[in-house]
Structure formats: structure tokens, C-alpha cells
Short mmCIF file of C-alpha atoms and ligand atoms in Angstrom, two decimals:
data_model
loop_
_atom_site.label_atom_id
_atom_site.label_comp_id
_atom_site.label_asym_id
_atom_site.label_seq_id
_atom_site.Cartn_x
_atom_site.Cartn_y
_atom_site.Cartn_z
CA MET S 850 131.98 108.35 70.63
CA SER S 851 129.18 106.46 70.53
CA ASP S 852 128.43 105.44 74.47
CA LYS S 853 126.00 102.99 73.05
CA LEU S 854 126.27 98.17 73.14
CA LYS S 855 128.51 97.17 70.34
CA LEU S 856 127.45 94.14 67.96
CA ALA S 857 129.75 92.21 65.43
CA THR S 858 127.82 89.42 63.19
CA VAL S 859 130.01 86.69 62.75
CA TRP S 860 130.12 84.28 58.45
CA LEU S 861 132.19 81.00 59.17
CA ASP S 862 130.62 77.67 56.80
CA GLY S 863 126.87 79.08 56.41
CA CYS S 864 125.05 79.84 53.29
CA SER S 865 124.21 83.55 54.62
CA GLY S 866 120.30 83.31 55.72
CA CYS S 867 120.89 82.97 59.00
CA HIS S 868 122.54 87.53 58.19
CA MET S 869 119.31 87.39 55.68
CA SER S 870 116.71 86.17 59.09
CA PHE S 871 118.33 88.81 60.68
CA LEU S 872 117.46 90.97 57.83
CA ASP S 873 113.92 90.55 58.04
CA ILE S 874 113.77 92.80 60.82
CA ASP S 875 113.12 95.13 58.33
CA GLU S 876 112.21 98.14 60.51
CA ARG S 877 112.83 97.39 63.67
CA ILE S 878 116.51 97.02 62.71
CA LEU S 879 115.72 101.09 63.81
CA ASP S 880 114.75 99.47 67.90
CA VAL S 881 118.38 98.20 67.61
CA ALA S 882 120.25 100.99 65.81
CA ALA S 883 118.88 102.76 68.94
CA LEU S 884 120.28 100.36 71.80
CA ALA S 885 123.29 99.39 69.86
CA ASP S 886 126.58 100.01 66.83
CA LEU S 887 126.84 97.58 64.83
CA VAL S 888 130.96 97.43 64.90
CA TYR S 889 131.81 94.24 62.42
CA SER S 890 129.42 92.41 60.50
CA PRO S 891 129.46 91.15 56.28
CA LEU S 892 126.84 94.01 56.44
CA VAL S 893 129.39 96.67 57.16
CA ASP S 894 133.09 98.35 55.84
CA ASN S 895 135.02 97.64 58.95
CA LYS S 896 137.31 94.32 57.93
CA GLN S 897 138.66 94.33 61.87
CA PHE S 898 137.72 93.17 64.37
CA PRO S 899 137.46 95.86 67.11
CA GLU S 900 138.75 95.07 70.33
CA MET S 901 135.46 94.26 72.66
CA VAL S 902 132.29 94.04 70.99
CA ASP S 903 129.00 93.16 73.43
CA VAL S 904 127.47 90.89 72.11
CA THR S 905 128.93 88.87 68.82
CA LEU S 906 126.61 86.01 67.05
CA ILE S 907 127.98 83.99 65.25
CA GLU S 908 126.20 81.75 61.31
CA GLY S 909 127.49 79.39 60.24
CA ALA S 910 130.34 75.59 61.34
CA VAL S 911 133.85 75.86 61.56
CA SER S 912 135.00 73.74 59.17
CA SER S 913 138.56 75.26 57.82
CA GLU S 914 141.02 76.43 59.20
CA GLU S 915 140.17 80.22 58.81
CA ASP S 916 136.85 79.83 60.60
CA TYR S 917 138.69 77.89 63.24
CA HIS S 918 141.38 80.86 64.01
CA LYS S 919 138.72 83.95 63.35
CA ILE S 920 135.94 82.24 66.49
CA ARG S 921 138.99 81.85 69.26
CA HIS S 922 140.12 85.40 68.08
CA VAL S 923 136.20 86.58 67.94
CA ARG S 924 135.48 84.30 71.19
CA ALA S 925 138.41 86.91 73.13
CA HIS S 926 137.55 89.81 72.33
CA THR S 927 133.62 89.20 72.86
CA ARG S 928 131.94 89.70 76.47
CA ILE S 929 128.92 87.73 74.65
CA LEU S 930 128.99 85.52 72.17
CA VAL S 931 125.70 83.61 70.36
CA SER S 932 125.72 80.85 68.26
CA LEU S 933 122.30 81.49 65.64
CA GLY S 934 121.52 78.50 63.49
CA ASP S 935 122.04 75.66 63.33
CA CYS S 936 124.87 75.68 61.37
CA ALA S 937 126.87 77.15 64.32
CA VAL S 938 124.71 75.47 66.88
CA THR S 939 125.08 71.86 64.80
CA ALA S 940 127.21 72.41 62.44
CA ASN S 941 123.62 71.57 60.28
CA VAL S 942 124.51 71.71 56.76
CA PRO S 943 128.32 71.59 56.30
CA ALA S 944 128.76 68.32 58.56
CA MET S 945 126.81 66.19 55.54
CA ARG S 946 130.20 66.07 54.37
CA ASN S 947 131.45 64.78 57.58
CA ARG S 948 131.87 60.95 56.75
CA PHE S 949 134.05 62.03 53.67
CA LYS S 950 137.74 62.29 53.57
CA VAL S 951 138.37 66.05 52.77
CA GLU S 952 140.48 65.08 49.51
CA ALA S 953 137.15 63.00 48.15
CA VAL S 954 135.12 65.99 48.37
CA LEU S 955 137.51 68.68 47.02
CA ASP S 956 138.15 65.82 44.28
CA ARG S 957 133.55 65.53 44.27
CA ALA S 958 133.54 69.97 43.93
CA TYR S 959 135.79 70.72 42.01
CA LEU S 960 136.80 67.60 39.72
CA GLU S 961 133.59 65.36 38.63
CA ASN S 962 130.89 68.57 38.36
CA ALA S 963 132.97 70.57 36.87
CA THR S 964 133.03 71.15 33.38
CA LEU S 965 135.50 74.20 33.59
CA ASN S 966 138.01 75.05 34.95
CA GLN S 967 138.79 71.86 36.43
CA HIS S 968 141.17 72.40 39.99
CA ILE S 969 141.79 72.61 43.06
CA PRO S 970 142.53 75.89 43.99
CA ILE S 971 145.41 75.56 46.37
CA GLU S 972 144.22 79.56 47.35
CA VAL S 973 142.54 82.47 48.19
CA ILE S 974 140.38 79.16 49.25
CA PRO S 975 141.30 78.34 52.83
CA PRO S 976 142.80 75.05 53.81
CA LEU S 977 139.53 72.35 55.37
CA ARG S 978 139.85 70.56 58.37
CA LYS S 979 139.02 67.26 58.65
CA GLN S 980 135.38 67.26 60.31
CA SER S 981 132.62 70.62 60.48
CA ILE S 982 132.47 71.52 63.74
CA PRO S 983 130.25 73.37 66.05
CA VAL S 984 130.93 76.84 67.44
CA HIS S 985 131.41 75.47 70.97
CA GLN S 986 132.99 72.67 70.13
CA VAL S 987 135.61 75.09 69.40
CA VAL S 988 134.78 77.79 72.12
CA PRO S 989 132.85 78.20 74.84
CA VAL S 990 129.03 80.08 73.96
CA ASP S 991 126.95 81.65 75.97
CA VAL S 992 123.73 81.72 74.02
CA PHE S 993 122.46 79.49 71.08
CA VAL S 994 119.98 80.62 68.37
CA PRO S 995 118.78 77.41 67.26
CA GLY S 996 116.79 77.08 63.54
CA CYS S 997 117.92 77.00 59.75
CA PRO S 998 117.77 80.14 59.48
CA PRO S 999 116.33 81.11 62.79
CA SER S 1000 112.81 83.66 62.82
CA ALA S 1001 113.61 87.18 61.72
CA ASP S 1002 111.07 87.18 65.12
CA ASN S 1003 113.30 85.53 67.68
CA ILE S 1004 116.11 86.95 66.55
CA PHE S 1005 115.14 90.34 67.15
CA TYR S 1006 114.00 88.84 70.97
CA ALA S 1007 117.36 87.86 71.50
CA LEU S 1008 119.41 90.36 70.30
CA THR S 1009 116.80 92.70 72.42
CA GLU S 1010 117.32 90.90 74.83
CA LEU S 1011 120.49 90.92 75.65
CA LEU S 1012 120.89 94.30 74.46
CA ALA S 1013 118.87 95.04 77.64
CA GLY S 1014 121.21 93.24 80.31
CA ARG S 1015 118.81 89.87 80.38
CA MET S 1016 118.83 86.24 79.22
CA PRO S 1017 117.15 85.68 76.25
CA GLU S 1018 114.68 82.38 77.80
CA LEU S 1019 114.33 80.58 74.16
CA ARG S 1020 113.53 76.77 75.17
CA THR S 1021 109.53 76.77 74.52
CA ARG S 1022 110.78 79.15 71.29
CA THR S 1023 112.79 77.77 68.98
CA HIS S 1024 113.78 74.01 67.59
CA PHE S 1025 116.67 72.37 65.74
CA GLY S 1026 115.64 73.52 61.95
CA ALA S 1027 112.64 76.37 62.55
FE1 SF4 L 2153 121.80 79.09 55.97
FE2 SF4 L 2153 120.58 77.02 58.43
FE3 SF4 L 2153 123.70 77.13 57.83
FE4 SF4 L 2153 121.48 78.99 58.57
S1 SF4 L 2153 121.97 77.31 59.85
S2 SF4 L 2153 123.60 79.27 57.44
S3 SF4 L 2153 120.46 79.34 56.68
S4 SF4 L 2153 121.97 76.34 56.22
#
């Protein structure tokens, strides 16, 4: 059994761009791998969130009932929770639907804008909550990494600082949208 730190990444309501930016750290992934094992992520096979993870990066807002229950579970099993990207930090793009009722959003997506197979799915797609909200409105968040997406350099910096036991200083490196 490895004695390295445990790292996880979680995908809530986001476009996967933050995960793509994480992968853009390129060969520096080897530096991360020297410090931590990636134990849960859309990028690995494990479907069960481990009993305790040292650092978890969260992409996306909390938009569905599934997101809500997942983030509460992840928070309970994570030492340091990181909101990664503007959707996690502010709800950003997912929150654009907040001024409309859920029924109107579903009608628009699955009926008005569909040319084939027009129907609102009631299986597989988790029910939407009334509003898309940032992660910290559901659970406490320890570190915020803004950007849409955050740059690979900033992700690498934040991650390696956290894995080294230090709190990253991101205020001068990041801002909303970049
Ligand atoms: Fe996509 Fe930007 Fe949201 Fe990241 S912050 S999930 S890149 S829209």
C-alpha cells in the first residue's frame, strides 16, 4: 500500500474544461504523481470515493440533486477541498439558467431546441435543483482557484503547494475568468 498522499478530482456541473486544464500540466503530472496517488477522478477507473482523501479538486457548480449529495459526501471524506475554476467558485456558466424556472430550462433544451426525439428525460438525467450555486454555498471550501479555466500553471502551483503542506497564495496570480 502506497504511503503517498491521496488526490481526487470531482466533476460536478462543468464543461470539463477545468479537467482539461489540469491535464495541460503535461509532463509535470510526474511531479504530482511523485507526491500523491490519484485515487478518484473522471480520469481513473475507481467509482467509489475513498474513505479519506488529502486533497480534492472540484470542477463545476452544484446544479442537480446528484451534485448536492455528491459534494456533501466528498466534503465529509476530504481533508482539503479545492474549488477549481469559476463554475465551482461562483457558479459561472451553469448559473446563467438561474433567472428561469427549471421547467422552462428543460422545455428549451429538450423540446424547443431539439429536432429529433423531443421529450424531457425522466431517467438517467438527475433532477435539477432550482438554482445552480457555487460549491461553498453547500459545504465549506478550503481553497479557491478561479479562472475559466484556471491556467495549468496555476493548477500545478496550487496543487504542489497543497501537497507540500503549504497554503497556496493565489490572490496575485488569478482572477475571475482567467
Ligand atoms: Fe468549463 Fe470554465 Fe466552468 Fe471550468 S470554469 S467548467 S472551463 S466553464
